[in-house]
Tab-separated table of C-alpha atoms in Angstrom:
chain	number	residue	atom	x	y	z
A	644	ARG	CA	3.765	-38.715	34.325
A	645	ARG	CA	2.377	-40.018	37.273
A	646	ILE	CA	4.111	-43.453	36.878
A	647	ILE	CA	7.700	-41.481	36.137
A	648	LEU	CA	6.983	-39.378	39.580
A	649	SER	CA	5.984	-42.354	41.363
A	650	ILE	CA	9.519	-44.220	40.560
A	651	LEU	CA	11.521	-41.062	41.106
A	652	GLY	CA	10.012	-40.323	44.432
A	653	GLY	CA	10.062	-43.900	45.512
A	654	LEU	CA	13.825	-44.220	45.051
A	655	ARG	CA	14.230	-43.904	48.814
A	656	GLY	CA	14.060	-46.505	51.972
A	657	ASN	CA	12.145	-49.726	51.546
A	658	ARG	CA	10.508	-48.571	48.570
A	659	GLY	CA	13.478	-47.912	46.458
A	660	ARG	CA	14.966	-51.258	47.327
A	661	ILE	CA	11.912	-53.288	46.606
A	662	LEU	CA	11.852	-51.124	43.176
A	663	LEU	CA	15.440	-51.739	42.612
A	664	ASN	CA	15.336	-55.283	43.502
A	665	GLY	CA	12.124	-55.548	40.811
A	666	TRP	CA	14.128	-54.069	37.972
A	667	LEU	CA	17.071	-56.475	38.313
A	668	ILE	CA	15.000	-59.215	38.586
A	669	TRP	CA	13.401	-58.146	35.237
A	670	LEU	CA	16.606	-57.896	33.715
A	671	GLY	CA	17.660	-61.409	34.810
A	672	ASP	CA	14.253	-62.810	33.821
A	673	THR	CA	15.028	-61.168	30.179
A	674	LEU	CA	18.294	-62.564	30.096
A	675	MET	CA	16.947	-66.017	30.817
A	676	ASN	CA	13.475	-65.425	29.722
A	677	PRO	CA	11.781	-69.159	29.959
A	678	ASN	CA	9.757	-68.762	26.871
A	679	ILE	CA	12.198	-67.411	24.459
A	680	ILE	CA	15.684	-67.986	25.650
A	681	LEU	CA	15.350	-71.257	27.551
A	682	ALA	CA	12.800	-72.904	25.226
A	683	SER	CA	15.059	-71.747	22.082
A	684	PHE	CA	18.205	-73.361	24.044
A	685	ALA	CA	16.543	-76.653	24.878
A	686	ALA	CA	15.344	-76.724	21.152
A	687	ARG	CA	19.116	-76.158	20.018
A	688	LEU	CA	20.043	-79.140	22.170
A	689	GLY	CA	17.573	-81.248	20.175
A	690	ALA	CA	15.145	-81.459	23.379
A	691	SER	CA	11.678	-83.079	22.356
A	692	PRO	CA	8.449	-80.907	22.244
A	693	VAL	CA	7.394	-82.312	25.663
A	694	LEU	CA	10.874	-81.435	26.989
A	695	ILE	CA	10.639	-78.067	25.660
A	696	GLY	CA	7.448	-77.541	27.487
A	697	LEU	CA	8.954	-78.575	30.726
A	698	VAL	CA	11.732	-76.152	30.371
A	699	PRO	CA	9.526	-73.102	31.305
A	700	ALA	CA	7.300	-75.066	33.447
A	701	LEU	CA	10.098	-76.294	35.573
A	702	PRO	CA	11.053	-72.977	37.376
A	703	LEU	CA	7.419	-71.692	37.505
A	704	ALA	CA	5.842	-74.957	38.939
A	705	GLY	CA	8.991	-75.453	41.155
A	706	GLY	CA	8.463	-72.064	42.601
A	707	LEU	CA	4.764	-72.242	43.428
A	708	LEU	CA	4.000	-75.829	43.985
A	709	PRO	CA	5.825	-76.242	47.556
A	710	GLN	CA	4.643	-73.056	48.937
A	711	ALA	CA	1.541	-74.416	50.635
A	712	LEU	CA	3.706	-76.884	52.644
A	713	LEU	CA	5.787	-73.888	53.568
A	714	VAL	CA	2.729	-71.644	54.870
A	715	GLY	CA	3.110	-72.903	58.505
A	716	TRP	CA	6.880	-72.807	58.853
A	717	VAL	CA	6.842	-69.081	57.346
A	718	ALA	CA	3.883	-67.827	59.466
A	719	ARG	CA	6.100	-68.929	62.860
A	720	HIS	CA	8.696	-66.469	61.927
A	721	GLY	CA	8.155	-62.905	63.055
A	722	ARG	CA	10.797	-61.708	60.587
A	723	LYS	CA	10.619	-63.079	57.237
A	724	LEU	CA	13.673	-61.520	55.514
A	725	PRO	CA	16.408	-63.781	56.876
A	726	LEU	CA	14.354	-66.983	55.366
A	727	SER	CA	14.569	-64.979	51.970
A	728	ARG	CA	18.277	-64.591	52.410
A	729	ARG	CA	19.070	-68.241	52.961
A	730	ALA	CA	16.907	-69.558	50.298
A	731	SER	CA	18.283	-66.979	47.767
A	732	ALA	CA	22.161	-68.353	48.354
A	733	PHE	CA	20.645	-71.904	47.095
A	734	ARG	CA	18.904	-70.222	44.455
A	735	PHE	CA	22.612	-68.677	43.221
A	736	ALA	CA	24.078	-72.193	43.509
A	737	GLY	CA	21.678	-73.228	41.042
A	738	LEU	CA	22.188	-70.541	38.655
A	739	LEU	CA	25.903	-71.110	38.924
A	740	LEU	CA	25.388	-75.046	37.905
A	741	LEU	CA	23.482	-73.936	34.794
A	742	VAL	CA	26.582	-71.421	33.836
A	743	PHE	CA	29.164	-74.202	34.361
A	744	GLY	CA	27.022	-76.742	32.005
A	745	ALA	CA	26.564	-74.004	29.499
A	746	PHE	CA	30.483	-73.036	29.344
A	747	PHE	CA	32.090	-76.337	29.503
A	748	LEU	CA	29.401	-79.288	28.544
A	749	GLY	CA	28.881	-77.769	24.880
A	750	ALA	CA	30.395	-81.026	23.510
A	751	TRP	CA	27.933	-83.333	25.355
A	752	PRO	CA	24.438	-82.040	24.626
A	753	GLY	CA	22.796	-84.714	26.413
A	754	LEU	CA	24.938	-84.176	29.765
A	755	LEU	CA	24.521	-80.532	29.089
A	756	LEU	CA	20.515	-80.893	28.838
A	757	GLY	CA	20.608	-82.836	32.315
A	758	VAL	CA	22.864	-80.308	34.253
A	759	PHE	CA	20.758	-77.352	32.634
A	760	LEU	CA	17.566	-79.195	34.109
A	761	ALA	CA	19.384	-79.735	37.308
A	762	GLY	CA	20.294	-76.330	38.000
A	763	LEU	CA	16.797	-74.985	36.828
A	764	PHE	CA	15.235	-77.338	39.311
A	765	LEU	CA	17.607	-76.200	42.180
A	766	PHE	CA	16.785	-72.665	41.382
A	767	ALA	CA	13.081	-73.173	41.150
A	768	LEU	CA	12.978	-75.261	44.545
A	769	PHE	CA	14.444	-72.616	46.645
A	770	THR	CA	12.342	-69.708	44.600
A	771	ALA	CA	9.309	-71.463	46.606
A	772	VAL	CA	10.979	-70.923	49.823
A	773	ALA	CA	11.923	-67.305	49.231
A	774	SER	CA	8.792	-66.317	47.743
A	775	LEU	CA	6.419	-66.369	50.641
A	776	PRO	CA	8.764	-64.086	52.557
A	777	TYR	CA	9.286	-61.673	49.896
A	778	TRP	CA	5.216	-61.212	49.664
A	779	GLU	CA	4.978	-61.145	53.445
A	780	VAL	CA	7.913	-58.382	53.755
A	781	LEU	CA	6.421	-56.347	50.764
A	782	ALA	CA	2.681	-56.432	52.107
A	783	LYS	CA	4.234	-55.272	55.504
A	784	ALA	CA	6.623	-52.533	54.183
A	785	VAL	CA	4.119	-51.133	51.305
A	786	PRO	CA	0.792	-49.755	52.091
A	787	ARG	CA	-2.271	-51.154	50.456
A	788	GLU	CA	-2.946	-48.052	48.504
A	789	GLU	CA	0.514	-48.094	47.159
A	790	ARG	CA	0.716	-51.464	46.053
A	791	PRO	CA	-0.603	-51.085	42.365
A	792	GLY	CA	1.571	-47.984	41.716
A	793	LEU	CA	4.545	-49.907	42.985
A	794	PHE	CA	3.884	-52.906	40.981
A	795	ALA	CA	3.283	-50.549	37.966
A	796	ALA	CA	6.741	-48.747	38.554
A	797	ILE	CA	8.578	-51.983	38.754
A	798	TYR	CA	7.152	-53.243	35.509
A	799	MET	CA	7.871	-49.863	33.797
A	800	GLY	CA	11.342	-49.329	35.012
A	801	GLY	CA	12.021	-53.246	34.514
A	802	GLY	CA	10.478	-53.067	31.142
A	803	VAL	CA	12.807	-50.315	30.167
A	804	LEU	CA	15.901	-52.378	31.268
A	805	ALA	CA	14.454	-55.661	29.312
A	806	PHE	CA	13.959	-53.586	26.236
A	807	LEU	CA	17.222	-52.529	26.415
A	808	ALA	CA	18.550	-55.870	27.353
A	809	GLY	CA	16.974	-57.290	24.134
A	810	PHE	CA	19.048	-55.411	21.842
A	811	GLY	CA	22.072	-56.872	23.553
A	812	VAL	CA	20.766	-60.389	23.651
A	813	ARG	CA	20.353	-60.305	19.809
A	814	ALA	CA	23.839	-58.701	19.463
A	815	LEU	CA	25.160	-61.556	21.568
A	816	LEU	CA	23.237	-64.288	19.847
A	817	GLY	CA	24.289	-62.910	16.517
A	818	LEU	CA	28.120	-62.856	17.411
A	819	ASP	CA	30.266	-65.776	15.550
A	820	LEU	CA	30.531	-68.113	18.524
A	821	PRO	CA	30.427	-71.731	18.880
A	822	PHE	CA	26.975	-72.855	20.472
A	823	PRO	CA	26.303	-72.603	23.340
A	824	LEU	CA	29.010	-69.914	24.274
A	825	GLY	CA	26.396	-67.250	23.390
A	826	TYR	CA	23.800	-68.693	25.607
A	827	ALA	CA	26.418	-69.393	28.523
A	828	LEU	CA	27.072	-65.706	28.554
A	829	LEU	CA	23.641	-64.644	28.729
A	830	PHE	CA	22.981	-67.014	31.702
A	831	ALA	CA	26.099	-65.690	33.465
A	832	LEU	CA	24.963	-62.040	32.839
A	833	ALA	CA	21.657	-63.049	34.208
A	834	THR	CA	23.123	-64.625	37.387
A	835	LEU	CA	24.992	-61.391	38.095
A	836	ALA	CA	21.673	-59.639	37.838
A	837	TYR	CA	20.031	-61.871	39.979
A	838	GLY	CA	22.403	-61.851	42.606
A	839	ALA	CA	22.385	-58.067	42.886
A	840	ALA	CA	18.512	-58.169	43.072
A	841	TRP	CA	18.813	-60.656	46.339
A	842	TYR	CA	21.508	-58.554	47.701
A	843	VAL	CA	19.367	-55.540	47.701
A	844	PHE	CA	16.218	-57.120	48.845
A	845	GLY	CA	18.120	-58.261	51.633
A	846	ARG	CA	18.684	-54.906	52.721
A	847	VAL	CA	15.010	-54.133	53.135
A	848	GLU	CA	14.201	-52.991	56.750
A	849	GLU	CA	11.236	-55.051	57.588
A	850	PRO	CA	8.681	-54.049	60.127
A	851	GLU	CA	8.160	-56.221	63.089
A	852	GLU	CA	4.902	-58.155	62.996
A	853	GLU	CA	3.310	-60.761	65.787
A	854	VAL	CA	4.349	-64.444	65.227
A	855	ALA	CA	1.527	-66.551	64.225
A	856	VAL	CA	0.411	-68.994	67.199
A	857	GLY	CA	-0.927	-72.537	66.388
A	858	ARG	CA	-1.325	-74.262	63.087
A	859	THR	CA	-2.147	-72.093	60.040
A	860	ASP	CA	-5.492	-73.214	58.384
A	861	LEU	CA	-5.182	-73.464	54.660
A	862	ARG	CA	-9.227	-74.098	54.696
A	863	LEU	CA	-9.835	-70.570	55.503
A	864	PRO	CA	-9.295	-68.792	52.124
A	865	LEU	CA	-11.118	-71.525	50.457
A	866	ARG	CA	-14.330	-70.351	52.419
A	867	ARG	CA	-14.705	-67.268	50.643
A	868	PRO	CA	-15.876	-66.978	47.336
A	869	GLY	CA	-14.072	-64.394	46.058
A	870	PHE	CA	-11.008	-66.569	46.446
A	871	ARG	CA	-12.609	-69.420	44.908
A	872	ALA	CA	-13.443	-67.310	41.965
A	873	TYR	CA	-9.955	-66.090	41.654
A	874	LEU	CA	-8.518	-69.716	41.605
A	875	THR	CA	-10.689	-70.469	38.510
A	876	ALA	CA	-10.027	-67.466	36.795
A	877	ARG	CA	-6.330	-68.067	36.921
A	878	LEU	CA	-6.442	-71.684	36.228
A	879	PHE	CA	-8.416	-71.152	32.942
A	880	LEU	CA	-5.711	-68.279	31.873
A	881	GLY	CA	-3.010	-70.294	33.503
A	882	LEU	CA	-3.706	-73.392	31.186
A	883	ALA	CA	-4.213	-71.096	28.054
A	884	GLY	CA	-0.737	-70.216	28.808
A	885	MET	CA	0.411	-73.665	27.770
A	886	VAL	CA	1.341	-72.255	24.372
A	887	GLU	CA	3.845	-69.277	25.466
A	888	PRO	CA	7.477	-71.250	25.014
A	889	PHE	CA	5.918	-72.747	21.692
A	890	TYR	CA	6.096	-69.259	20.186
A	891	ALA	CA	9.731	-69.015	20.192
A	892	ALA	CA	9.899	-72.733	19.459
A	893	TYR	CA	7.864	-72.228	16.139
A	894	ALA	CA	9.827	-69.153	15.465
A	895	VAL	CA	13.138	-71.056	15.599
A	896	ARG	CA	11.812	-74.393	14.086
A	897	VAL	CA	9.447	-73.582	11.471
A	898	LEU	CA	10.040	-69.907	10.662
A	899	GLY	CA	13.868	-70.330	10.722
A	900	LYS	CA	13.859	-66.999	12.968
A	901	GLU	CA	16.667	-67.724	15.770
A	902	ALA	CA	18.480	-64.596	14.908
A	903	GLU	CA	15.273	-62.471	15.578
A	904	LEU	CA	15.128	-63.888	19.366
A	905	GLY	CA	16.553	-60.664	20.997
A	906	LEU	CA	14.227	-58.683	18.811
A	907	TYR	CA	11.343	-60.718	20.173
A	908	LEU	CA	12.636	-60.081	23.891
A	909	ALA	CA	12.900	-56.161	22.979
A	910	LEU	CA	9.368	-56.059	21.564
A	911	ASN	CA	7.932	-58.206	24.653
A	912	ALA	CA	9.702	-55.714	26.836
A	913	LEU	CA	8.576	-52.595	25.154
A	914	ALA	CA	4.980	-53.811	25.329
A	915	PHE	CA	5.500	-53.646	29.159
A	916	ILE	CA	6.195	-50.314	29.026
A	917	LEU	CA	3.778	-48.935	26.648
A	918	SER	CA	1.084	-51.216	28.426
A	919	ASN	CA	1.794	-49.995	31.959
A	920	ALA	CA	0.309	-46.808	31.724
A	921	LEU	CA	-3.016	-48.205	30.607
A	922	TRP	CA	-2.975	-51.065	32.966
A	923	SER	CA	-1.924	-48.890	36.046
A	924	ALA	CA	-5.095	-46.370	34.997
A	925	LEU	CA	-7.178	-49.341	34.889
A	926	ALA	CA	-5.922	-50.619	38.444
A	927	ARG	CA	-6.945	-47.519	40.095
A	928	ARG	CA	-10.584	-48.482	38.960
A	929	GLY	CA	-10.007	-51.895	40.394
A	930	ALA	CA	-7.747	-55.088	39.545
A	931	LYS	CA	-10.700	-56.975	37.820
A	932	ALA	CA	-10.567	-54.265	34.807
A	933	VAL	CA	-6.842	-55.120	34.208
A	934	PHE	CA	-7.692	-58.836	34.379
A	935	LEU	CA	-10.351	-58.409	31.614
A	936	GLY	CA	-7.957	-56.282	29.542
A	937	GLY	CA	-5.223	-58.834	29.768
A	938	GLY	CA	-7.639	-61.738	29.031
A	939	VAL	CA	-8.633	-60.427	25.941
A	940	LEU	CA	-5.371	-60.094	24.711
A	941	VAL	CA	-4.439	-63.698	25.985
A	942	LEU	CA	-7.242	-64.679	23.452
A	943	ALA	CA	-5.903	-62.775	20.664
A	944	THR	CA	-2.392	-63.696	20.777
A	945	PRO	CA	-2.792	-67.499	19.665
A	946	LEU	CA	-5.203	-66.419	16.926
A	947	LEU	CA	-2.785	-63.927	15.497
A	948	ALA	CA	0.141	-66.517	15.554
A	949	LEU	CA	-1.907	-68.544	13.113
A	950	ALA	CA	-2.838	-65.755	10.731
A	951	LEU	CA	0.304	-63.586	10.749
A	952	PRO	CA	2.919	-64.150	7.938
A	953	PRO	CA	6.465	-64.732	9.194
A	954	GLY	CA	7.775	-61.312	8.693
A	955	ALA	CA	5.286	-59.839	11.113
A	956	PHE	CA	5.437	-62.716	13.700
A	957	ALA	CA	7.032	-60.433	16.223
A	958	LEU	CA	3.576	-58.853	16.921
A	959	VAL	CA	3.044	-62.228	18.935
A	960	PHE	CA	5.606	-61.333	21.401
A	961	PHE	CA	4.493	-57.863	21.690
A	962	LEU	CA	1.159	-58.737	22.906
A	963	GLN	CA	2.509	-61.441	24.886
A	964	GLY	CA	4.357	-58.710	26.881
A	965	ALA	CA	1.269	-56.684	27.286
A	966	TYR	CA	-0.943	-59.461	28.501
A	967	LEU	CA	1.852	-60.600	31.011
A	968	ALA	CA	1.978	-57.328	32.304
A	969	ALA	CA	-1.923	-57.096	33.022
A	970	LEU	CA	-1.853	-60.432	34.610
A	971	GLY	CA	1.092	-59.599	36.994
A	972	ILE	CA	-0.311	-56.225	37.874
A	973	ALA	CA	-3.939	-57.703	38.354
A	974	GLY	CA	-2.784	-61.103	39.790
A	975	ASN	CA	-0.626	-59.651	42.480
A	976	THR	CA	-2.663	-56.483	43.236
A	977	TYR	CA	-5.964	-58.451	43.605
A	978	LEU	CA	-4.514	-61.523	45.795
A	979	LEU	CA	-2.946	-59.190	48.393
A	980	ASN	CA	-5.976	-56.749	48.537
A	981	LEU	CA	-8.308	-59.753	48.816
A	982	ALA	CA	-6.685	-61.186	51.734
A	983	PRO	CA	-7.100	-60.245	55.429
A	984	PRO	CA	-3.750	-59.628	57.050
A	985	GLU	CA	-4.329	-62.854	59.397
A	986	GLU	CA	-4.852	-64.790	56.285
A	987	ARG	CA	-2.266	-63.554	53.954
A	988	THR	CA	0.558	-66.231	54.212
A	989	ALA	CA	-2.402	-68.925	53.916
A	990	THR	CA	-3.888	-67.049	50.876
A	991	VAL	CA	-0.594	-66.286	49.136
A	992	GLY	CA	0.753	-69.876	49.556
A	993	LEU	CA	-2.458	-71.944	48.791
A	994	ALA	CA	-2.982	-69.525	45.406
A	995	ASN	CA	0.548	-70.235	44.376
A	996	SER	CA	0.649	-73.838	45.115
A	997	PHE	CA	-2.769	-74.130	43.190
A	998	LEU	CA	-1.230	-72.244	40.250
A	999	GLY	CA	1.643	-74.516	40.247
A	1000	LEU	CA	-0.197	-77.445	39.470
A	1001	PHE	CA	-1.010	-75.966	36.140
A	1002	ALA	CA	2.340	-74.709	35.401
A	1003	PHE	CA	3.168	-77.974	33.898
A	1004	SER	CA	0.619	-76.860	31.026
A	1005	PRO	CA	3.327	-76.360	28.589
A	1006	VAL	CA	4.171	-80.012	28.687
A	1007	LEU	CA	0.814	-80.659	27.696
A	1008	GLY	CA	1.293	-78.054	25.228
A	1009	GLY	CA	4.398	-80.107	23.872
A	1010	TRP	CA	2.208	-83.254	23.645
A	1011	VAL	CA	-0.436	-81.623	21.480
A	1012	VAL	CA	2.501	-80.194	19.347
A	1013	GLY	CA	3.933	-83.628	18.718
A	1014	ALA	CA	0.468	-85.160	18.159
A	1015	TRP	CA	-1.439	-82.541	15.981
A	1016	GLY	CA	0.994	-79.799	15.428
A	1017	TYR	CA	1.476	-75.857	16.029
A	1018	GLY	CA	-1.977	-74.941	14.690
A	1019	ALA	CA	-3.666	-77.211	17.023
A	1020	LEU	CA	-2.252	-75.901	20.232
A	1021	PHE	CA	-2.976	-72.502	19.110
A	1022	LEU	CA	-6.462	-73.003	18.776
A	1023	LEU	CA	-6.698	-74.924	21.954
A	1024	SER	CA	-5.081	-72.032	23.947
A	1025	ALA	CA	-7.691	-69.635	22.472
A	1026	GLY	CA	-10.343	-71.792	23.564
A	1027	LEU	CA	-9.001	-71.840	27.176
A	1028	ALA	CA	-8.627	-68.178	27.052
A	1029	VAL	CA	-12.519	-67.804	26.461
A	1030	LEU	CA	-13.019	-69.829	29.490
A	1031	GLY	CA	-10.728	-67.620	31.100
A	1032	LEU	CA	-12.506	-64.581	30.362
A	1033	TRP	CA	-15.735	-65.777	31.428
A	1034	ALA	CA	-14.242	-66.795	34.945
A	1035	VAL	CA	-12.767	-63.316	35.331
A	1036	ARG	CA	-16.036	-61.724	34.611
A	1037	ARG	CA	-17.378	-63.431	37.925
A	1038	LEU	CA	-14.691	-62.087	40.181
A	1039	PRO	CA	-15.828	-59.734	42.464
A	1040	GLU	CA	-14.237	-56.242	42.929
A	1041	ALA	CA	-11.171	-56.154	45.231
């Protein structure tokens, strides 16, 4: 009830714009889910396991890795929103390239795969440029004590949209359309959702802030033990995530469940909705408790993927949605609360670039699948999740 009242009470001013932006982003992310839709699309094009691992890694790593290089440039601007607007125009261009390829290059799978990867790369590269301004604007526009509730409201409202969209995806991919037309329509709808989200965020009224003078020192956050512990925890949990695109690939290639991808998306989103009440309640005690809960599910999911019969494999995607919600709320809240205002840009940029180094872990996952099979990958992911839980327990409260 508190979350629903928070949503209804927040549909005004900057908070309302940030909420609507978040919901639309969730809709776009569902229609182009990297671990389910994009990975299965690459699998249908005949991509190798390593390339399937690269597909979800590309938008994530491309959006994170360059951020440390952009910290000084972003910090020198008093207003960050114009930077976000310009970067979003290039992101939109990348999505249009992807949509064009899916609509018109289906007869040439190799060429389509190349255009598909190029569009994803352009989208990801300028996501990095837009990301730091986004977090700066959000931190300036939303008081510290309201941030956990805001993230929970974004995830709950976005989860409802994603849950409904999952059934739309199932219906669309179930139509008697020649491949890849169904995917092309999904990409086009996702592009519209993203474009609307960026337009709404561009209308946020950004508070003025003093422009940083001099060189930004990226070593400052690393001198704080809490920040180093945070990086260690995210490292192991991120490496455990190497398995994520291979749940869908396993369902399509081994279990023959491509027609169930929409159901998997819906259950993934439903888990966001149902788990948010738990995660938001835990977040009021501190982000560390949410990290612990998410880490337990990261460990349980690949073990269940090994044990479940084909008819119950959808449970894997339900648990995946629950732990991704936990890590999203905990990671964002913890990092913003941990950083002093004068180090916020450096802290966020350095953390995201560090995590971007490990966003290519699904490529390693693809190599493991090619060498030893899906079972070995699921067990490796569970082992890394154990290390992640150990690191989370060492985190200070923030």
